[in-house]
Amino acid sequence: MKFFIDTANIDQITEAKSLGILDGVTTNPSLMAMEGIKGKDNIFKHYAKICDLVQGDVSAEVISTDYEGMLREAYELAEISEHIVVKIPIIKDGIKAICKLNDEGIKTNCTLVFSAGQAILAAKAGATYLSPFIGRIDDSNWDGMLLIKEIAEIYAVQGYDTMILAASIRSSRQIVDAARYGADVITSPLSSILGLLKHPLTDLGLEKFLADHRKSQG
Ligand code: E4P
């Protein structure tokens, strides 16, 4: 399973990259806004900086909601770097745009996915990645992980190539469950990735090993 970090924050991306396990980055307009980046030039420079740093797939989302607008933005974004993956919402014009970009060899991440039906359409259109929003489904008192499981089953039965990218992750446990239920990729805040390391018995065990070593050394 690939690990992406879900942020546009350079410090956090740098820290995740330093772990050696980072495969890519996902951003969205809200995450870019959180970094205070304004204006197209600055936004594009920021994407370029992330791509240089990560050397892996970096999702950059279109703002347009019409077919021509999405394509125009997609071509501009794809020019920034070979690592850019164009993120497109699962709406009617989005599906058309994903088909066209797939034909032209431009990678896409179909976003804002909340149902298996949407996942089937995105795969038919040839999306590179599919982003079901686990946390937001859980927030609405439903079960995001069941959706990952259902999509993984459908994609396996149908032989679809689209990679399932479990998004909107809020906890380390969700990363474990996404792996278990067949996600190809998770995108997560740094805190949930680092949370995977935590176990009290690891801390106690390490403390004891180091104490015993110190004693044996006098
Ligand atoms: C990433 O691709 C998504 O945009 C992101 O994971 C959404 O997360 P949120 O529901 O925490 O905003």
JSON list of C-alpha atoms and ligand atoms in Angstrom, two decimals:
[
{"chain": "A", "resi": 1, "resn": "MET", "atom": "CA", "xyz": [0.00, 0.00, 0.00]},
{"chain": "A", "resi": 2, "resn": "LYS", "atom": "CA", "xyz": [1.30, 3.45, -0.92]},
{"chain": "A", "resi": 3, "resn": "PHE", "atom": "CA", "xyz": [1.51, 6.25, 1.66]},
{"chain": "A", "resi": 4, "resn": "PHE", "atom": "CA", "xyz": [0.53, 9.77, 0.65]},
{"chain": "A", "resi": 5, "resn": "ILE", "atom": "CA", "xyz": [0.45, 12.75, 3.00]},
{"chain": "A", "resi": 6, "resn": "ASP", "atom": "CA", "xyz": [-2.70, 14.89, 2.91]},
{"chain": "A", "resi": 7, "resn": "THR", "atom": "CA", "xyz": [-1.38, 18.43, 3.26]},
{"chain": "A", "resi": 8, "resn": "ALA", "atom": "CA", "xyz": [0.14, 21.35, 1.36]},
{"chain": "A", "resi": 9, "resn": "ASN", "atom": "CA", "xyz": [2.41, 22.21, 4.31]},
{"chain": "A", "resi": 10, "resn": "ILE", "atom": "CA", "xyz": [6.06, 22.03, 3.26]},
{"chain": "A", "resi": 11, "resn": "ASP", "atom": "CA", "xyz": [7.41, 21.33, 6.79]},
{"chain": "A", "resi": 12, "resn": "GLN", "atom": "CA", "xyz": [5.06, 18.39, 7.26]},
{"chain": "A", "resi": 13, "resn": "ILE", "atom": "CA", "xyz": [5.80, 17.03, 3.79]},
{"chain": "A", "resi": 14, "resn": "THR", "atom": "CA", "xyz": [9.55, 17.35, 4.52]},
{"chain": "A", "resi": 15, "resn": "GLU", "atom": "CA", "xyz": [9.16, 15.48, 7.81]},
{"chain": "A", "resi": 16, "resn": "ALA", "atom": "CA", "xyz": [7.13, 12.68, 6.18]},
{"chain": "A", "resi": 17, "resn": "LYS", "atom": "CA", "xyz": [9.64, 12.47, 3.33]},
{"chain": "A", "resi": 18, "resn": "SER", "atom": "CA", "xyz": [12.51, 12.12, 5.84]},
{"chain": "A", "resi": 19, "resn": "LEU", "atom": "CA", "xyz": [10.90, 8.91, 7.15]},
{"chain": "A", "resi": 20, "resn": "GLY", "atom": "CA", "xyz": [11.61, 7.31, 3.78]},
{"chain": "A", "resi": 21, "resn": "ILE", "atom": "CA", "xyz": [8.10, 5.88, 3.41]},
{"chain": "A", "resi": 22, "resn": "LEU", "atom": "CA", "xyz": [6.40, 8.69, 1.51]},
{"chain": "A", "resi": 23, "resn": "ASP", "atom": "CA", "xyz": [5.07, 7.92, -1.97]},
{"chain": "A", "resi": 24, "resn": "GLY", "atom": "CA", "xyz": [3.12, 11.10, -2.73]},
{"chain": "A", "resi": 25, "resn": "VAL", "atom": "CA", "xyz": [1.00, 14.04, -1.62]},
{"chain": "A", "resi": 26, "resn": "THR", "atom": "CA", "xyz": [-2.65, 14.99, -1.94]},
{"chain": "A", "resi": 27, "resn": "THR", "atom": "CA", "xyz": [-3.86, 18.57, -1.74]},
{"chain": "A", "resi": 28, "resn": "ASN", "atom": "CA", "xyz": [-7.22, 20.21, -2.20]},
{"chain": "A", "resi": 29, "resn": "PRO", "atom": "CA", "xyz": [-8.34, 23.86, -2.39]},
{"chain": "A", "resi": 30, "resn": "SER", "atom": "CA", "xyz": [-9.01, 23.95, 1.37]},
{"chain": "A", "resi": 31, "resn": "LEU", "atom": "CA", "xyz": [-5.53, 22.62, 2.22]},
{"chain": "A", "resi": 32, "resn": "MET", "atom": "CA", "xyz": [-3.93, 25.16, -0.16]},
{"chain": "A", "resi": 33, "resn": "ALA", "atom": "CA", "xyz": [-5.97, 27.96, 1.44]},
{"chain": "A", "resi": 34, "resn": "MET", "atom": "CA", "xyz": [-4.76, 26.84, 4.89]},
{"chain": "A", "resi": 35, "resn": "GLU", "atom": "CA", "xyz": [-1.18, 27.60, 3.75]},
{"chain": "A", "resi": 36, "resn": "GLY", "atom": "CA", "xyz": [-2.27, 31.12, 2.81]},
{"chain": "A", "resi": 37, "resn": "ILE", "atom": "CA", "xyz": [-1.17, 30.76, -0.80]},
{"chain": "A", "resi": 38, "resn": "LYS", "atom": "CA", "xyz": [-2.95, 33.24, -3.04]},
{"chain": "A", "resi": 39, "resn": "GLY", "atom": "CA", "xyz": [-2.94, 33.79, -6.82]},
{"chain": "A", "resi": 40, "resn": "LYS", "atom": "CA", "xyz": [-2.40, 31.31, -9.62]},
{"chain": "A", "resi": 41, "resn": "ASP", "atom": "CA", "xyz": [1.36, 31.93, -9.97]},
{"chain": "A", "resi": 42, "resn": "ASN", "atom": "CA", "xyz": [2.01, 31.33, -6.28]},
{"chain": "A", "resi": 43, "resn": "ILE", "atom": "CA", "xyz": [-0.24, 28.29, -6.23]},
{"chain": "A", "resi": 44, "resn": "PHE", "atom": "CA", "xyz": [1.56, 26.79, -9.22]},
{"chain": "A", "resi": 45, "resn": "LYS", "atom": "CA", "xyz": [4.98, 27.56, -7.66]},
{"chain": "A", "resi": 46, "resn": "HIS", "atom": "CA", "xyz": [3.86, 25.81, -4.49]},
{"chain": "A", "resi": 47, "resn": "TYR", "atom": "CA", "xyz": [2.82, 22.70, -6.44]},
{"chain": "A", "resi": 48, "resn": "ALA", "atom": "CA", "xyz": [6.22, 22.75, -8.21]},
{"chain": "A", "resi": 49, "resn": "LYS", "atom": "CA", "xyz": [7.99, 22.95, -4.84]},
{"chain": "A", "resi": 50, "resn": "ILE", "atom": "CA", "xyz": [6.02, 19.97, -3.51]},
{"chain": "A", "resi": 51, "resn": "CYS", "atom": "CA", "xyz": [6.75, 17.95, -6.66]},
{"chain": "A", "resi": 52, "resn": "ASP", "atom": "CA", "xyz": [10.50, 18.68, -6.43]},
{"chain": "A", "resi": 53, "resn": "LEU", "atom": "CA", "xyz": [10.52, 17.68, -2.79]},
{"chain": "A", "resi": 54, "resn": "VAL", "atom": "CA", "xyz": [8.52, 14.48, -3.05]},
{"chain": "A", "resi": 55, "resn": "GLN", "atom": "CA", "xyz": [9.44, 13.08, -6.47]},
{"chain": "A", "resi": 56, "resn": "GLY", "atom": "CA", "xyz": [6.17, 11.13, -6.37]},
{"chain": "A", "resi": 57, "resn": "ASP", "atom": "CA", "xyz": [2.54, 11.67, -7.36]},
{"chain": "A", "resi": 58, "resn": "VAL", "atom": "CA", "xyz": [1.14, 15.04, -6.21]},
{"chain": "A", "resi": 59, "resn": "SER", "atom": "CA", "xyz": [-2.60, 15.63, -6.56]},
{"chain": "A", "resi": 60, "resn": "ALA", "atom": "CA", "xyz": [-3.60, 19.17, -7.57]},
{"chain": "A", "resi": 61, "resn": "GLU", "atom": "CA", "xyz": [-7.32, 19.91, -7.79]},
{"chain": "A", "resi": 62, "resn": "VAL", "atom": "CA", "xyz": [-9.16, 21.82, -10.52]},
{"chain": "A", "resi": 63, "resn": "ILE", "atom": "CA", "xyz": [-11.51, 24.63, -9.52]},
{"chain": "A", "resi": 64, "resn": "SER", "atom": "CA", "xyz": [-13.67, 24.61, -12.65]},
{"chain": "A", "resi": 65, "resn": "THR", "atom": "CA", "xyz": [-16.81, 22.51, -12.73]},
{"chain": "A", "resi": 66, "resn": "ASP", "atom": "CA", "xyz": [-17.39, 22.54, -16.51]},
{"chain": "A", "resi": 67, "resn": "TYR", "atom": "CA", "xyz": [-15.69, 20.21, -19.01]},
{"chain": "A", "resi": 68, "resn": "GLU", "atom": "CA", "xyz": [-13.72, 22.84, -20.96]},
{"chain": "A", "resi": 69, "resn": "GLY", "atom": "CA", "xyz": [-12.62, 24.64, -17.81]},
{"chain": "A", "resi": 70, "resn": "MET", "atom": "CA", "xyz": [-11.47, 21.42, -16.15]},
{"chain": "A", "resi": 71, "resn": "LEU", "atom": "CA", "xyz": [-9.47, 20.41, -19.22]},
{"chain": "A", "resi": 72, "resn": "ARG", "atom": "CA", "xyz": [-7.89, 23.86, -19.50]},
{"chain": "A", "resi": 73, "resn": "GLU", "atom": "CA", "xyz": [-6.81, 23.73, -15.86]},
{"chain": "A", "resi": 74, "resn": "ALA", "atom": "CA", "xyz": [-5.69, 20.09, -16.16]},
{"chain": "A", "resi": 75, "resn": "TYR", "atom": "CA", "xyz": [-3.33, 20.89, -19.05]},
{"chain": "A", "resi": 76, "resn": "GLU", "atom": "CA", "xyz": [-1.84, 23.84, -17.15]},
{"chain": "A", "resi": 77, "resn": "LEU", "atom": "CA", "xyz": [-1.39, 21.79, -13.99]},
{"chain": "A", "resi": 78, "resn": "ALA", "atom": "CA", "xyz": [0.14, 18.87, -15.91]},
{"chain": "A", "resi": 79, "resn": "GLU", "atom": "CA", "xyz": [2.73, 21.29, -17.35]},
{"chain": "A", "resi": 80, "resn": "ILE", "atom": "CA", "xyz": [4.08, 22.04, -13.85]},
{"chain": "A", "resi": 81, "resn": "SER", "atom": "CA", "xyz": [5.67, 18.63, -13.40]},
{"chain": "A", "resi": 82, "resn": "GLU", "atom": "CA", "xyz": [5.51, 15.01, -14.52]},
{"chain": "A", "resi": 83, "resn": "HIS", "atom": "CA", "xyz": [4.48, 14.25, -10.91]},
{"chain": "A", "resi": 84, "resn": "ILE", "atom": "CA", "xyz": [1.20, 16.17, -11.05]},
{"chain": "A", "resi": 85, "resn": "VAL", "atom": "CA", "xyz": [-2.00, 14.13, -10.82]},
{"chain": "A", "resi": 86, "resn": "VAL", "atom": "CA", "xyz": [-5.05, 16.20, -11.76]},
{"chain": "A", "resi": 87, "resn": "LYS", "atom": "CA", "xyz": [-7.75, 15.94, -9.14]},
{"chain": "A", "resi": 88, "resn": "ILE", "atom": "CA", "xyz": [-11.27, 16.07, -10.56]},
{"chain": "A", "resi": 89, "resn": "PRO", "atom": "CA", "xyz": [-14.62, 15.86, -8.73]},
{"chain": "A", "resi": 90, "resn": "ILE", "atom": "CA", "xyz": [-17.04, 13.05, -9.51]},
{"chain": "A", "resi": 91, "resn": "ILE", "atom": "CA", "xyz": [-19.61, 15.06, -11.45]},
{"chain": "A", "resi": 92, "resn": "LYS", "atom": "CA", "xyz": [-20.89, 14.61, -15.00]},
{"chain": "A", "resi": 93, "resn": "ASP", "atom": "CA", "xyz": [-18.35, 16.93, -16.64]},
{"chain": "A", "resi": 94, "resn": "GLY", "atom": "CA", "xyz": [-15.68, 15.48, -14.37]},
{"chain": "A", "resi": 95, "resn": "ILE", "atom": "CA", "xyz": [-16.23, 11.99, -15.77]},
{"chain": "A", "resi": 96, "resn": "LYS", "atom": "CA", "xyz": [-15.99, 13.36, -19.31]},
{"chain": "A", "resi": 97, "resn": "ALA", "atom": "CA", "xyz": [-12.77, 15.16, -18.42]},
{"chain": "A", "resi": 98, "resn": "ILE", "atom": "CA", "xyz": [-11.27, 12.04, -16.79]},
{"chain": "A", "resi": 99, "resn": "CYS", "atom": "CA", "xyz": [-12.02, 10.02, -19.98]},
{"chain": "A", "resi": 100, "resn": "LYS", "atom": "CA", "xyz": [-10.31, 12.62, -22.16]},
{"chain": "A", "resi": 101, "resn": "LEU", "atom": "CA", "xyz": [-7.28, 13.03, -19.86]},
{"chain": "A", "resi": 102, "resn": "ASN", "atom": "CA", "xyz": [-6.91, 9.25, -19.57]},
{"chain": "A", "resi": 103, "resn": "ASP", "atom": "CA", "xyz": [-6.86, 9.00, -23.39]},
{"chain": "A", "resi": 104, "resn": "GLU", "atom": "CA", "xyz": [-4.10, 11.60, -23.41]},
{"chain": "A", "resi": 105, "resn": "GLY", "atom": "CA", "xyz": [-2.02, 9.88, -20.73]},
{"chain": "A", "resi": 106, "resn": "ILE", "atom": "CA", "xyz": [-2.58, 12.50, -18.02]},
{"chain": "A", "resi": 107, "resn": "LYS", "atom": "CA", "xyz": [-2.99, 10.99, -14.56]},
{"chain": "A", "resi": 108, "resn": "THR", "atom": "CA", "xyz": [-6.17, 11.79, -12.60]},
{"chain": "A", "resi": 109, "resn": "ASN", "atom": "CA", "xyz": [-7.49, 11.45, -9.07]},
{"chain": "A", "resi": 110, "resn": "CYS", "atom": "CA", "xyz": [-11.28, 11.29, -8.97]},
{"chain": "A", "resi": 111, "resn": "THR", "atom": "CA", "xyz": [-12.31, 13.03, -5.76]},
{"chain": "A", "resi": 112, "resn": "LEU", "atom": "CA", "xyz": [-15.31, 13.54, -3.47]},
{"chain": "A", "resi": 113, "resn": "VAL", "atom": "CA", "xyz": [-16.36, 9.91, -3.78]},
{"chain": "A", "resi": 114, "resn": "PHE", "atom": "CA", "xyz": [-19.01, 8.68, -1.36]},
{"chain": "A", "resi": 115, "resn": "SER", "atom": "CA", "xyz": [-20.60, 5.66, -3.10]},
{"chain": "A", "resi": 116, "resn": "ALA", "atom": "CA", "xyz": [-19.75, 2.46, -4.98]},
{"chain": "A", "resi": 117, "resn": "GLY", "atom": "CA", "xyz": [-21.74, 3.69, -7.98]},
{"chain": "A", "resi": 118, "resn": "GLN", "atom": "CA", "xyz": [-19.48, 6.73, -8.28]},
{"chain": "A", "resi": 119, "resn": "ALA", "atom": "CA", "xyz": [-16.47, 4.42, -7.95]},
{"chain": "A", "resi": 120, "resn": "ILE", "atom": "CA", "xyz": [-17.66, 2.27, -10.87]},
{"chain": "A", "resi": 121, "resn": "LEU", "atom": "CA", "xyz": [-18.12, 5.30, -13.14]},
{"chain": "A", "resi": 122, "resn": "ALA", "atom": "CA", "xyz": [-14.70, 6.71, -12.26]},
{"chain": "A", "resi": 123, "resn": "ALA", "atom": "CA", "xyz": [-13.02, 3.38, -13.02]},
{"chain": "A", "resi": 124, "resn": "LYS", "atom": "CA", "xyz": [-14.90, 3.08, -16.34]},
{"chain": "A", "resi": 125, "resn": "ALA", "atom": "CA", "xyz": [-13.68, 6.58, -17.21]},
{"chain": "A", "resi": 126, "resn": "GLY", "atom": "CA", "xyz": [-10.10, 5.47, -16.51]},
{"chain": "A", "resi": 127, "resn": "ALA", "atom": "CA", "xyz": [-9.24, 7.45, -13.38]},
{"chain": "A", "resi": 128, "resn": "THR", "atom": "CA", "xyz": [-5.73, 6.66, -12.09]},
{"chain": "A", "resi": 129, "resn": "TYR", "atom": "CA", "xyz": [-6.82, 7.09, -8.47]},
{"chain": "A", "resi": 130, "resn": "LEU", "atom": "CA", "xyz": [-10.22, 7.10, -6.76]},
{"chain": "A", "resi": 131, "resn": "SER", "atom": "CA", "xyz": [-10.62, 9.03, -3.49]},
{"chain": "A", "resi": 132, "resn": "PRO", "atom": "CA", "xyz": [-13.42, 7.79, -1.21]},
{"chain": "A", "resi": 133, "resn": "PHE", "atom": "CA", "xyz": [-13.71, 10.19, 1.76]},
{"chain": "A", "resi": 134, "resn": "ILE", "atom": "CA", "xyz": [-13.67, 7.83, 4.73]},
{"chain": "A", "resi": 135, "resn": "GLY", "atom": "CA", "xyz": [-13.72, 10.39, 7.55]},
{"chain": "A", "resi": 136, "resn": "ARG", "atom": "CA", "xyz": [-16.54, 12.45, 6.09]},
{"chain": "A", "resi": 137, "resn": "ILE", "atom": "CA", "xyz": [-18.65, 9.29, 5.68]},
{"chain": "A", "resi": 138, "resn": "ASP", "atom": "CA", "xyz": [-17.97, 8.38, 9.33]},
{"chain": "A", "resi": 139, "resn": "ASP", "atom": "CA", "xyz": [-18.89, 11.97, 10.30]},
{"chain": "A", "resi": 140, "resn": "SER", "atom": "CA", "xyz": [-22.29, 11.43, 8.70]},
{"chain": "A", "resi": 141, "resn": "ASN", "atom": "CA", "xyz": [-22.85, 8.41, 10.96]},
{"chain": "A", "resi": 142, "resn": "TRP", "atom": "CA", "xyz": [-22.19, 5.85, 8.21]},
{"chain": "A", "resi": 143, "resn": "ASP", "atom": "CA", "xyz": [-19.21, 3.50, 7.80]},
{"chain": "A", "resi": 144, "resn": "GLY", "atom": "CA", "xyz": [-16.45, 4.73, 5.50]},
{"chain": "A", "resi": 145, "resn": "MET", "atom": "CA", "xyz": [-14.48, 1.52, 5.75]},
{"chain": "A", "resi": 146, "resn": "LEU", "atom": "CA", "xyz": [-17.40, -0.54, 4.42]},
{"chain": "A", "resi": 147, "resn": "LEU", "atom": "CA", "xyz": [-17.24, 1.59, 1.28]},
{"chain": "A", "resi": 148, "resn": "ILE", "atom": "CA", "xyz": [-13.52, 0.81, 0.83]},
{"chain": "A", "resi": 149, "resn": "LYS", "atom": "CA", "xyz": [-14.33, -2.89, 1.22]},
{"chain": "A", "resi": 150, "resn": "GLU", "atom": "CA", "xyz": [-17.19, -2.74, -1.29]},
{"chain": "A", "resi": 151, "resn": "ILE", "atom": "CA", "xyz": [-15.17, -0.84, -3.89]},
{"chain": "A", "resi": 152, "resn": "ALA", "atom": "CA", "xyz": [-12.18, -3.18, -3.46]},
{"chain": "A", "resi": 153, "resn": "GLU", "atom": "CA", "xyz": [-14.47, -6.18, -4.09]},
{"chain": "A", "resi": 154, "resn": "ILE", "atom": "CA", "xyz": [-16.03, -4.59, -7.18]},
{"chain": "A", "resi": 155, "resn": "TYR", "atom": "CA", "xyz": [-12.67, -3.52, -8.65]},
{"chain": "A", "resi": 156, "resn": "ALA", "atom": "CA", "xyz": [-11.24, -7.03, -8.09]},
{"chain": "A", "resi": 157, "resn": "VAL", "atom": "CA", "xyz": [-14.25, -8.76, -9.67]},
{"chain": "A", "resi": 158, "resn": "GLN", "atom": "CA", "xyz": [-14.28, -6.36, -12.63]},
{"chain": "A", "resi": 159, "resn": "GLY", "atom": "CA", "xyz": [-10.50, -6.16, -13.03]},
{"chain": "A", "resi": 160, "resn": "TYR", "atom": "CA", "xyz": [-10.44, -2.35, -12.91]},
{"chain": "A", "resi": 161, "resn": "ASP", "atom": "CA", "xyz": [-6.97, -0.75, -12.79]},
{"chain": "A", "resi": 162, "resn": "THR", "atom": "CA", "xyz": [-8.03, 2.39, -10.89]},
{"chain": "A", "resi": 163, "resn": "MET", "atom": "CA", "xyz": [-6.21, 2.57, -7.54]},
{"chain": "A", "resi": 164, "resn": "ILE", "atom": "CA", "xyz": [-8.32, 3.03, -4.40]},
{"chain": "A", "resi": 165, "resn": "LEU", "atom": "CA", "xyz": [-6.93, 5.98, -2.44]},
{"chain": "A", "resi": 166, "resn": "ALA", "atom": "CA", "xyz": [-8.52, 6.05, 1.02]},
{"chain": "A", "resi": 167, "resn": "ALA", "atom": "CA", "xyz": [-8.87, 9.77, 1.79]},
{"chain": "A", "resi": 168, "resn": "SER", "atom": "CA", "xyz": [-10.23, 11.96, 4.58]},
{"chain": "A", "resi": 169, "resn": "ILE", "atom": "CA", "xyz": [-8.41, 9.83, 7.12]},
{"chain": "A", "resi": 170, "resn": "ARG", "atom": "CA", "xyz": [-8.61, 11.03, 10.73]},
{"chain": "A", "resi": 171, "resn": "SER", "atom": "CA", "xyz": [-6.82, 8.30, 12.72]},
{"chain": "A", "resi": 172, "resn": "SER", "atom": "CA", "xyz": [-4.04, 5.73, 12.63]},
{"chain": "A", "resi": 173, "resn": "ARG", "atom": "CA", "xyz": [-6.61, 2.98, 13.07]},
{"chain": "A", "resi": 174, "resn": "GLN", "atom": "CA", "xyz": [-8.27, 4.02, 9.81]},
{"chain": "A", "resi": 175, "resn": "ILE", "atom": "CA", "xyz": [-4.93, 3.50, 8.02]},
{"chain": "A", "resi": 176, "resn": "VAL", "atom": "CA", "xyz": [-4.77, -0.05, 9.38]},
{"chain": "A", "resi": 177, "resn": "ASP", "atom": "CA", "xyz": [-8.37, -0.75, 8.38]},
{"chain": "A", "resi": 178, "resn": "ALA", "atom": "CA", "xyz": [-7.88, 0.73, 4.91]},
{"chain": "A", "resi": 179, "resn": "ALA", "atom": "CA", "xyz": [-4.91, -1.62, 4.41]},
{"chain": "A", "resi": 180, "resn": "ARG", "atom": "CA", "xyz": [-6.99, -4.55, 5.62]},
{"chain": "A", "resi": 181, "resn": "TYR", "atom": "CA", "xyz": [-9.96, -3.79, 3.38]},
{"chain": "A", "resi": 182, "resn": "GLY", "atom": "CA", "xyz": [-7.96, -3.41, 0.18]},
{"chain": "A", "resi": 183, "resn": "ALA", "atom": "CA", "xyz": [-7.00, 0.26, -0.31]},
{"chain": "A", "resi": 184, "resn": "ASP", "atom": "CA", "xyz": [-4.05, 0.64, -2.71]},
{"chain": "A", "resi": 185, "resn": "VAL", "atom": "CA", "xyz": [-3.10, 3.99, -1.18]},
{"chain": "A", "resi": 186, "resn": "ILE", "atom": "CA", "xyz": [-3.92, 5.98, 1.95]},
{"chain": "A", "resi": 187, "resn": "THR", "atom": "CA", "xyz": [-3.61, 9.72, 2.23]},
{"chain": "A", "resi": 188, "resn": "SER", "atom": "CA", "xyz": [-3.39, 10.96, 5.77]},
{"chain": "A", "resi": 189, "resn": "PRO", "atom": "CA", "xyz": [-2.29, 13.81, 7.99]},
{"chain": "A", "resi": 190, "resn": "LEU", "atom": "CA", "xyz": [1.25, 13.39, 9.37]},
{"chain": "A", "resi": 191, "resn": "SER", "atom": "CA", "xyz": [-0.13, 12.83, 12.89]},
{"chain": "A", "resi": 192, "resn": "SER", "atom": "CA", "xyz": [-2.00, 9.66, 11.86]},
{"chain": "A", "resi": 193, "resn": "ILE", "atom": "CA", "xyz": [1.05, 8.31, 10.02]},
{"chain": "A", "resi": 194, "resn": "LEU", "atom": "CA", "xyz": [3.28, 8.91, 13.06]},
{"chain": "A", "resi": 195, "resn": "GLY", "atom": "CA", "xyz": [0.55, 7.47, 15.29]},
{"chain": "A", "resi": 196, "resn": "LEU", "atom": "CA", "xyz": [1.16, 4.07, 13.67]},
{"chain": "A", "resi": 197, "resn": "LEU", "atom": "CA", "xyz": [4.47, 3.95, 15.57]},
{"chain": "A", "resi": 198, "resn": "LYS", "atom": "CA", "xyz": [2.90, 4.28, 18.99]},
{"chain": "A", "resi": 199, "resn": "HIS", "atom": "CA", "xyz": [2.57, 1.36, 21.40]},
{"chain": "A", "resi": 200, "resn": "PRO", "atom": "CA", "xyz": [3.12, 1.57, 25.17]},
{"chain": "A", "resi": 201, "resn": "LEU", "atom": "CA", "xyz": [4.86, -1.84, 25.22]},
{"chain": "A", "resi": 202, "resn": "THR", "atom": "CA", "xyz": [7.38, -0.56, 22.67]},
{"chain": "A", "resi": 203, "resn": "ASP", "atom": "CA", "xyz": [8.16, 2.41, 24.94]},
{"chain": "A", "resi": 204, "resn": "LEU", "atom": "CA", "xyz": [8.39, 0.23, 28.07]},
{"chain": "A", "resi": 205, "resn": "GLY", "atom": "CA", "xyz": [10.45, -2.42, 26.30]},
{"chain": "A", "resi": 206, "resn": "LEU", "atom": "CA", "xyz": [12.90, 0.14, 24.93]},
{"chain": "A", "resi": 207, "resn": "GLU", "atom": "CA", "xyz": [13.23, 1.80, 28.32]},
{"chain": "A", "resi": 208, "resn": "LYS", "atom": "CA", "xyz": [14.08, -1.56, 29.92]},
{"chain": "A", "resi": 209, "resn": "PHE", "atom": "CA", "xyz": [16.59, -2.54, 27.21]},
{"chain": "A", "resi": 210, "resn": "LEU", "atom": "CA", "xyz": [18.40, 0.78, 27.60]},
{"chain": "A", "resi": 211, "resn": "ALA", "atom": "CA", "xyz": [18.33, 0.58, 31.42]},
{"chain": "A", "resi": 212, "resn": "ASP", "atom": "CA", "xyz": [19.74, -2.96, 31.37]},
{"chain": "A", "resi": 213, "resn": "HIS", "atom": "CA", "xyz": [22.45, -1.88, 28.95]},
{"chain": "A", "resi": 214, "resn": "ARG", "atom": "CA", "xyz": [23.40, 1.03, 31.20]},
{"chain": "A", "resi": 215, "resn": "LYS", "atom": "CA", "xyz": [23.56, -1.30, 34.26]},
{"chain": "A", "resi": 216, "resn": "SER", "atom": "CA", "xyz": [25.71, -3.85, 32.43]},
{"chain": "A", "resi": 217, "resn": "GLN", "atom": "CA", "xyz": [28.13, -1.09, 31.48]},
{"chain": "A", "resi": 218, "resn": "GLY", "atom": "CA", "xyz": [28.52, -0.10, 35.15]},
{"chain": "B", "resi": 1, "resn": "E4P", "atom": "C1", "xyz": [-7.68, 14.26, -0.10]},
{"chain": "B", "resi": 1, "resn": "E4P", "atom": "O1", "xyz": [-7.53, 13.90, -1.23]},
{"chain": "B", "resi": 1, "resn": "E4P", "atom": "C2", "xyz": [-8.95, 14.83, 0.38]},
{"chain": "B", "resi": 1, "resn": "E4P", "atom": "O2", "xyz": [-9.22, 16.04, -0.24]},
{"chain": "B", "resi": 1, "resn": "E4P", "atom": "C3", "xyz": [-8.88, 14.96, 1.88]},
{"chain": "B", "resi": 1, "resn": "E4P", "atom": "O3", "xyz": [-8.40, 13.74, 2.41]},
{"chain": "B", "resi": 1, "resn": "E4P", "atom": "C4", "xyz": [-10.17, 15.38, 2.52]},
{"chain": "B", "resi": 1, "resn": "E4P", "atom": "O4", "xyz": [-10.01, 15.30, 3.90]},
{"chain": "B", "resi": 1, "resn": "E4P", "atom": "P1", "xyz": [-11.01, 16.00, 4.94]},
{"chain": "B", "resi": 1, "resn": "E4P", "atom": "O5", "xyz": [-12.32, 15.30, 4.87]},
{"chain": "B", "resi": 1, "resn": "E4P", "atom": "O6", "xyz": [-10.33, 15.81, 6.27]},
{"chain": "B", "resi": 1, "resn": "E4P", "atom": "O7", "xyz": [-11.12, 17.44, 4.53]}
]
